[in-house]
Structure formats: C-alpha cells, structure tokens
Coordinates of C-alpha atoms and ligand atoms in Angstrom, one line a residue:
M1 CA 17.4 -3.7 -15.3
S2 CA 17.3 -6.2 -12.5
V3 CA 14.2 -7.0 -10.6
W4 CA 15.5 -5.0 -7.6
H5 CA 15.4 -1.8 -9.6
D6 CA 12.1 -0.6 -8.2
L7 CA 13.0 -1.0 -4.5
V8 CA 13.7 2.7 -3.8
G9 CA 15.8 3.5 -0.7
Q10 CA 15.8 -0.2 0.5
E11 CA 19.4 -1.2 0.0
P12 CA 19.6 -3.4 3.1
V13 CA 16.5 -5.4 2.1
V14 CA 17.8 -5.8 -1.5
E15 CA 21.1 -7.1 -0.1
Q16 CA 19.2 -9.6 2.2
L17 CA 17.0 -10.9 -0.6
R18 CA 19.6 -11.0 -3.2
S19 CA 21.9 -13.2 -1.2
A20 CA 19.0 -15.4 -0.1
A21 CA 18.1 -15.9 -3.8
E22 CA 21.7 -16.7 -4.7
G23 CA 22.0 -19.3 -2.1
A24 CA 22.6 -22.9 -3.2
G25 CA 20.0 -24.7 -1.0
K26 CA 16.4 -24.0 -0.4
P27 CA 15.6 -20.5 0.8
A28 CA 13.6 -20.2 4.1
H29 CA 10.1 -21.6 3.4
A30 CA 8.3 -18.6 4.9
W31 CA 9.1 -14.9 4.7
L32 CA 7.3 -12.0 6.2
F33 CA 7.6 -8.6 4.4
T34 CA 6.7 -5.7 6.6
G35 CA 6.9 -1.9 6.2
P36 CA 4.7 1.2 6.2
P37 CA 2.1 1.7 3.4
G38 CA 3.9 2.8 0.2
S39 CA 7.3 1.5 1.3
G40 CA 7.0 -1.2 -1.4
R41 CA 6.6 -4.4 0.6
T42 CA 4.6 -6.1 -2.1
A43 CA 7.1 -4.9 -4.7
A44 CA 9.9 -6.4 -2.7
A45 CA 8.1 -9.7 -2.3
R46 CA 7.4 -9.8 -6.0
A47 CA 11.0 -9.0 -6.9
F48 CA 12.1 -11.8 -4.5
A49 CA 9.6 -14.2 -6.2
A50 CA 11.1 -13.4 -9.5
A51 CA 14.7 -13.9 -8.3
L52 CA 13.6 -17.3 -6.8
Q53 CA 12.3 -18.4 -10.2
C54 CA 15.1 -16.8 -12.3
N55 CA 17.4 -19.2 -14.1
E56 CA 20.1 -16.7 -14.9
T57 CA 23.1 -15.5 -12.8
P58 CA 22.8 -13.3 -10.9
R59 CA 19.3 -14.4 -10.1
G60 CA 16.7 -11.7 -10.6
C61 CA 18.2 -10.6 -13.9
G62 CA 14.9 -8.9 -14.9
H63 CA 15.1 -9.9 -18.6
C64 CA 14.6 -13.7 -18.7
A65 CA 11.2 -15.2 -19.4
S66 CA 10.8 -16.2 -15.7
C67 CA 11.5 -12.8 -14.4
H68 CA 9.1 -11.2 -16.9
Q69 CA 6.3 -13.7 -16.1
V70 CA 6.6 -13.1 -12.3
L71 CA 6.7 -9.3 -12.6
Q72 CA 3.7 -9.4 -14.9
G73 CA 1.8 -11.8 -12.7
T74 CA 1.6 -14.6 -15.2
H75 CA 4.1 -17.1 -13.9
A76 CA 2.5 -20.6 -13.4
D77 CA 4.3 -21.2 -10.1
V78 CA 3.8 -17.9 -8.4
E79 CA 0.4 -17.4 -7.0
V80 CA -0.5 -13.9 -5.8
I81 CA -3.2 -13.6 -3.2
R82 CA -4.7 -10.1 -3.0
P83 CA -7.6 -10.1 -0.6
A84 CA -10.2 -7.9 -2.3
G85 CA -12.5 -7.3 0.7
L86 CA -11.7 -6.4 4.3
S87 CA -11.1 -10.1 5.3
F88 CA -9.8 -13.3 3.8
G89 CA -11.7 -16.4 4.9
V90 CA -10.8 -19.9 6.1
K91 CA -12.3 -21.7 3.1
E92 CA -10.3 -19.7 0.6
T93 CA -7.2 -20.2 2.8
R94 CA -7.6 -24.0 2.9
E95 CA -7.9 -24.1 -0.8
L96 CA -4.8 -22.0 -1.1
V97 CA -2.9 -24.2 1.2
L98 CA -3.8 -27.2 -0.9
R99 CA -2.7 -25.5 -4.1
A100 CA 0.5 -24.3 -2.5
A101 CA 1.4 -27.9 -1.5
S102 CA 1.7 -29.1 -5.1
S103 CA 5.0 -29.3 -6.9
P104 CA 6.0 -26.4 -9.2
S105 CA 5.0 -27.1 -12.8
G106 CA 8.2 -25.9 -14.4
G107 CA 9.6 -23.2 -12.1
R108 CA 12.2 -23.8 -9.3
W109 CA 9.7 -23.3 -6.5
Q110 CA 6.1 -23.1 -5.8
V111 CA 5.8 -19.5 -4.5
V112 CA 2.7 -18.0 -2.8
L113 CA 2.7 -14.3 -2.4
F114 CA 0.1 -13.2 0.1
E115 CA -0.5 -9.5 0.0
D116 CA -2.2 -8.0 3.1
A117 CA -1.9 -11.3 5.0
D118 CA -3.2 -9.4 8.0
R119 CA -6.7 -9.6 6.5
A120 CA -6.8 -13.3 7.1
T121 CA -9.5 -14.1 9.7
E122 CA -8.4 -15.9 12.9
A123 CA -9.6 -19.3 11.5
A124 CA -7.8 -18.5 8.2
A125 CA -4.6 -17.6 10.0
N126 CA -4.7 -21.0 11.9
A127 CA -5.1 -22.8 8.6
L128 CA -2.1 -20.9 7.3
L129 CA -0.1 -21.7 10.4
K130 CA -0.5 -25.4 9.8
A131 CA 0.8 -25.0 6.3
I132 CA 3.8 -23.1 7.4
E133 CA 4.5 -25.5 10.3
E134 CA 4.8 -28.4 7.9
P135 CA 6.2 -27.0 4.7
P136 CA 6.1 -29.0 1.5
P137 CA 9.7 -29.3 0.2
R138 CA 9.4 -27.0 -2.8
T139 CA 7.0 -24.3 -1.4
V140 CA 8.0 -20.8 -0.4
W141 CA 5.5 -18.5 1.3
L142 CA 5.9 -14.7 1.1
L143 CA 3.5 -12.9 3.4
C144 CA 3.1 -9.1 3.5
T145 CA 1.7 -7.1 6.4
P146 CA 2.2 -3.5 7.6
S147 CA 3.9 -4.6 10.8
P148 CA 5.0 -8.0 12.3
E149 CA 2.4 -7.6 15.1
D150 CA -0.4 -7.9 12.4
L151 CA 0.2 -11.6 12.3
L152 CA -0.3 -14.4 14.9
V153 CA 2.9 -14.7 16.8
T154 CA 3.1 -18.4 16.0
I155 CA 3.2 -17.6 12.3
R156 CA 5.5 -14.7 12.7
S157 CA 8.1 -16.7 14.6
R158 CA 8.3 -19.2 11.7
C159 CA 9.0 -16.5 9.1
R160 CA 12.2 -14.9 8.1
L161 CA 11.6 -11.2 8.6
V162 CA 12.1 -8.6 5.9
T163 CA 11.7 -5.0 7.2
L164 CA 11.2 -2.2 4.7
R165 CA 11.7 1.3 5.8
T166 CA 10.0 4.5 4.8
P167 CA 12.1 5.6 1.8
P168 CA 13.9 8.9 2.4
V169 CA 12.4 12.0 0.7
G170 CA 15.6 12.4 -1.4
A171 CA 15.3 8.8 -2.8
V172 CA 11.7 9.2 -3.7
A173 CA 12.3 12.6 -5.4
E174 CA 15.2 11.1 -7.3
V175 CA 13.0 8.3 -8.7
L176 CA 10.4 10.7 -9.8
R177 CA 13.0 12.9 -11.5
L178 CA 14.8 10.1 -13.3
R179 CA 12.0 7.7 -14.2
D180 CA 9.0 9.9 -14.4
G181 CA 10.6 13.0 -15.8
V182 CA 9.2 15.2 -13.0
D183 CA 11.0 18.5 -12.5
A184 CA 13.3 18.8 -9.5
D185 CA 11.2 21.3 -7.5
T186 CA 7.9 19.4 -7.9
A187 CA 9.6 16.1 -7.2
E188 CA 11.0 17.4 -3.9
T189 CA 7.7 18.9 -2.9
V190 CA 5.5 15.9 -3.6
A191 CA 8.0 13.5 -2.1
R192 CA 7.9 15.4 1.1
A193 CA 4.1 15.7 1.0
A194 CA 3.7 12.0 0.4
Q195 CA 6.0 11.2 3.3
G196 CA 7.8 8.3 1.6
H197 CA 4.8 6.8 -0.1
I198 CA 6.1 6.4 -3.6
S199 CA 3.0 5.7 -5.6
R200 CA 1.2 8.5 -3.7
A201 CA 4.1 10.9 -4.6
R202 CA 3.9 9.8 -8.2
R203 CA 0.2 10.5 -8.3
L204 CA 0.6 13.9 -6.7
A205 CA 3.3 14.8 -9.3
T206 CA 1.4 13.6 -12.3
D207 CA -2.3 14.2 -11.4
P208 CA -3.3 17.8 -10.8
E209 CA -6.7 16.6 -9.4
A210 CA -4.9 14.6 -6.7
R211 CA -2.8 17.7 -5.8
K212 CA -6.0 19.8 -5.7
R213 CA -7.7 17.3 -3.4
R214 CA -4.7 17.3 -1.0
N215 CA -4.8 21.1 -0.9
E216 CA -8.4 21.0 0.0
V217 CA -7.6 18.7 2.9
L218 CA -4.9 21.0 4.1
A219 CA -7.3 24.0 3.8
V220 CA -9.6 22.3 6.4
P221 CA -7.8 23.7 9.6
R222 CA -8.2 27.3 8.6
R223 CA -11.9 26.8 7.9
L224 CA -12.7 25.3 11.3
T225 CA -13.8 28.5 13.0
S226 CA -17.1 27.3 14.5
V227 CA -19.6 24.5 14.6
G228 CA -21.2 25.2 11.2
P229 CA -18.0 25.3 9.1
A230 CA -16.7 22.2 11.0
V231 CA -19.7 20.2 9.9
V232 CA -19.4 21.4 6.3
A233 CA -15.7 20.6 6.4
A234 CA -16.4 17.0 7.6
E235 CA -18.6 16.4 4.6
A236 CA -16.1 17.9 2.2
L237 CA -13.4 15.6 3.6
V238 CA -15.5 12.5 3.2
K239 CA -16.5 13.5 -0.4
A240 CA -12.9 14.3 -1.4
A241 CA -11.8 10.8 -0.2
E242 CA -14.6 9.3 -2.2
A243 CA -13.5 11.1 -5.3
E244 CA -9.9 10.1 -4.7
A245 CA -10.9 6.5 -4.3
K246 CA -13.0 6.6 -7.4
A247 CA -10.0 7.8 -9.5
T248 CA -7.7 5.1 -8.0
V249 CA -10.2 2.3 -8.5
E250 CA -10.9 3.2 -12.1
E251 CA -7.3 3.3 -13.0
L252 CA -6.6 0.0 -11.4
N253 CA -9.6 -1.7 -12.9
E254 CA -8.8 -0.5 -16.3
S255 CA -5.3 -1.8 -16.3
E256 CA -6.3 -5.1 -14.7
T257 CA -9.1 -5.7 -17.0
S258 CA -7.0 -5.0 -20.1
A259 CA -4.2 -7.3 -18.8
L260 CA -6.7 -10.1 -18.2
R261 CA -8.3 -9.7 -21.6
Q262 CA -5.0 -9.9 -23.2
A263 CA -3.9 -12.9 -21.2
L264 CA -7.2 -14.7 -22.1
G265 CA -6.5 -14.1 -25.8
E266 CA -8.5 -11.0 -26.9
S267 CA -8.5 -10.6 -30.6
T268 CA -7.2 -7.5 -32.3
K269 CA -10.8 -6.4 -32.9
G270 CA -11.5 -6.7 -29.1
R271 CA -13.4 -10.0 -29.3
M272 CA -12.9 -12.5 -26.5
P273 CA -12.6 -16.2 -27.0
R274 CA -15.4 -18.5 -25.9
G275 CA -15.4 -19.5 -22.2
T276 CA -13.6 -16.5 -20.9
A277 CA -16.7 -14.6 -19.6
G278 CA -16.5 -16.3 -16.2
A279 CA -13.0 -15.2 -15.5
L280 CA -13.9 -11.6 -16.5
K281 CA -17.0 -11.7 -14.3
E282 CA -14.9 -12.9 -11.4
L283 CA -12.5 -10.0 -11.8
E284 CA -15.3 -7.6 -11.9
D285 CA -16.7 -8.9 -8.6
R286 CA -13.3 -8.7 -7.0
Q287 CA -13.0 -5.1 -8.2
K288 CA -16.3 -4.2 -6.7
S289 CA -15.5 -5.4 -3.3
R290 CA -12.1 -3.8 -3.5
A291 CA -13.8 -0.4 -4.0
T292 CA -15.0 -0.4 -0.4
R293 CA -11.5 -0.9 0.9
V294 CA -10.0 1.7 -1.3
K295 CA -12.5 4.3 -0.1
R296 CA -11.6 3.7 3.5
D297 CA -7.8 3.8 2.6
A298 CA -8.3 7.2 0.8
L299 CA -10.1 8.7 3.8
D300 CA -7.3 7.4 6.1
R301 CA -4.8 9.1 3.9
A302 CA -6.6 12.3 4.0
L303 CA -6.5 12.1 7.7
L304 CA -2.8 11.5 7.6
D305 CA -2.4 14.6 5.4
L306 CA -4.4 16.6 7.9
A307 CA -2.3 15.2 10.7
S308 CA 0.8 16.3 8.8
Y309 CA -0.5 19.9 9.1
Y310 CA -0.7 19.7 12.9
R311 CA 2.5 17.9 13.1
D312 CA 4.1 20.8 11.3
V313 CA 2.4 23.2 13.7
L314 CA 3.7 21.2 16.7
T315 CA 7.3 21.1 15.2
L316 CA 7.2 24.9 15.0
Q317 CA 5.8 25.3 18.5
L318 CA 8.4 23.1 20.0
G319 CA 11.2 24.6 18.0
A320 CA 12.3 21.1 17.3
G321 CA 14.0 22.2 14.1
S322 CA 12.9 19.2 12.0
E323 CA 11.8 19.9 8.5
L324 CA 8.2 20.7 7.7
V325 CA 6.2 18.4 5.5
N326 CA 4.1 21.2 4.1
T327 CA 6.8 23.7 3.3
E328 CA 4.5 25.6 0.9
L329 CA 2.2 26.5 3.8
S330 CA 5.0 27.7 6.1
A331 CA 3.6 31.2 6.6
E332 CA 0.2 29.9 7.6
L333 CA 1.7 27.1 9.8
R334 CA 3.9 29.7 11.6
S335 CA 0.9 31.9 12.5
A336 CA -1.1 28.8 13.6
A337 CA 1.8 27.9 15.8
E338 CA 1.9 31.3 17.4
D339 CA -1.9 31.4 18.0
G340 CA -2.0 28.1 19.9
T341 CA -0.2 26.0 22.5
P342 CA 1.6 22.7 21.9
E343 CA -1.0 21.1 24.3
A344 CA -3.9 22.2 22.0
T345 CA -2.0 20.9 19.0
L346 CA -1.5 17.5 20.6
R347 CA -5.2 17.3 21.5
R348 CA -6.0 17.9 17.8
L349 CA -3.5 15.2 16.7
D350 CA -5.2 12.9 19.2
A351 CA -8.6 13.7 17.7
I352 CA -7.3 12.7 14.3
M353 CA -5.8 9.5 15.5
H354 CA -9.0 8.6 17.4
C355 CA -11.0 9.2 14.2
R356 CA -8.7 6.8 12.3
G357 CA -9.3 4.2 14.9
Q358 CA -13.0 4.7 14.6
L359 CA -12.9 4.3 10.9
G360 CA -10.8 1.1 11.3
A361 CA -13.7 -0.2 13.5
N362 CA -16.2 0.5 10.8
V363 CA -17.9 3.5 12.4
N364 CA -20.0 5.6 9.9
P365 CA -17.3 7.7 8.2
L366 CA -19.3 11.0 8.2
L367 CA -20.1 10.7 11.9
A368 CA -16.5 9.9 12.9
V369 CA -15.1 12.7 10.7
E370 CA -17.7 15.2 12.0
A371 CA -16.8 14.4 15.6
M372 CA -13.2 15.0 14.6
T373 CA -13.6 18.3 12.9
L374 CA -15.6 19.5 15.9
A375 CA -12.7 18.6 18.1
L376 CA -10.3 20.4 15.8
R377 CA -12.1 23.7 15.6
T378 CA -10.4 26.7 17.1
R379 CA -13.4 27.9 19.2
Ligands
ZN1 ZN1 15.7 -13.6 -14.7

C-alpha cells in the first residue's frame, strides 16, 4: 500500500503531492497544508514527507525502509513538531530553525513537519518567516494549519498551498467498512454524525462510550425547558467533554509511551536501558500539557455536535431539502422544527458559536457553557 492510501476523499491533493514528489528538481521549500479538523492535513503532510524521502519509484511506495521510518516517526531527517500546549514559543522556534538548516544525514531532504503551526506565537512566527525567506538548499518545510488565514500573510505567501477538503460522508463510510470492518449501517450513521472527521467517525463506530456521550450531548436541547435544567445541562456538557478528553488522552499516551520505550530499546522483560529516563520524563511532561488542549478540543466538538442538532432543525424549517446529520433523531427534529421559528433557531446557533469563541478566548468553560444553555432554553 502506498503512503497515499490513508488520504480519504482527497484525490486532487494526492495528485498534487504525488507529482511534486516525482519531480526531478527540488520541490518547493515550504508547503502549507490546510483543511478542517479531521480532514487529515497532518496525515497528508506525513505522506508527502515519506514520498520526499522514498528512494523507490514511484516515490511514496509505502514499503521501503524510508517510507516506514517516516510513517512511524523515526526517520532521522524528518522532524515532526507537535506543539503540546496552546502556544509554541520563539526560543523553541529558533532552535528548530537551526536544526532545520543542517544537511540531511542520509535522506534526500531535511524535512520539518510543523503540526498546528498556527500555535506559533507572533515572535515565533517571525523567526519562522526568516527561515522560510532564506531557505537552506536541502530543507523542506511542511506547515499545517486549519486555514491559510491562521498564518502570517508573509509566511503564507511563500508557501505552496495544499488544501484538503472535508471528506464526503460516503468516502468516510467506505473506509470504515473496508478497513475497520464496521457494518454498512453503522458506518453510514457515524460518518454522517462525524461530519467528515475520520478519526472521530472511527471512534464513534468502535467505542460505545463515545457514542453514548454524543447521544447525551444531543439530548441537551430537549432538556432545556427552564433555568434549572439549563444549568444542570451545562454542567453535564462540560463533564462529558472532560470524560471524552480523558479517554482520548489515555489512548494517545499509551501508544506514544510504548512506541518511545521500544525505540529506546526496552528489553523483553520491560526494562529500560540506562540513560533513557530523561526522554521518557520529557514525553510525560509533553503529555500533561497536551491534556489541557485536548479537553478544550473535546468541549468544542460537543458544541459542534449540539450545533448540528439546530442546523438540522433549521434545515427542516427552511425546507432546504439537504440531508440531516442526525437522521436517527428525525422525529424529534421535525417536532422541534414545527414548534419554533427559523429566527429562533438562528439565535440558538449564534449562542453556540459565541460560546465557542469564548472558550477560544480562555473564558471559564462552565460559565461560558452555562450562558449558552440559558440562551438555548425554550422558555
Ligand atoms: Zn518508499
């Protein structure tokens, strides 16, 4: 299987990257991968990094040593930067720029894959800009952000743009069916519910707890009958997001830690070689600061699930004829649509988007969500 295999519903991007990797000369020295969460922008950048380092034809074969190392994150000439906290500072960026300027140790290029490059602080972004303005001959930068506007225009204008789209529901469902063995009905339902977010869809299909938590979020609208229940619902929303985040973080931590232990030479009895404690401690610290971010992301996703409910109500009220996201709730959605007006539904959607903005600005989650559920209540 080639390295492009995991890019679901992204044929134009695969075409663009494949031909860039096949080219005889040096590829563009800076690339910006953008796309909505879950569209696979990091996966696309990683596949491209593998294709750039691959020595087989066609490049990105997926089975040579270089491809394997890049995909597993152990290639010496591919550095992956994954900001753990909410921001990435100037000191770290300067160090990174220095490392990036060195010649590859054995690979074809020195590749730096910067996930969530939008988390670079302003000073960090300026340090990055200098590096991209005067590129070392063998260095290729791969930056990832949700949208091009998330980066300084001066950086953006020096990058070749790679735009991933939200994968179509059908493509996501197909992957779940063929690769994860999910039955056709479930695959279709969760692909729709996840709105193109593949890993989210996979989690919904394989983890009953995740499905249960989503159902609890979607049960919120019918509970918002007065002030008391609205306050209770807010608390439940925040708690559900925390539980979701905990599950995600634990799973990630476990696989990362075991990958690192193996890479550092863990014995079959589980003993670690001398001198590896520092690296493990560093990973642990990174995992701790990531937890904060994951918690915020989980709450944001719950709000998007909630928004999908009102979006469905609005679709029905306007008779727009587009498909519902939450087909399993169609009876309830229909009666909610009849009971209200499109204006009221729009006001509710606004309240949810406002809450998302507040959370982005680090307002206390419970307070922000409480204000939202109060605005959502029916009387
Ligand atoms: Zn290869």
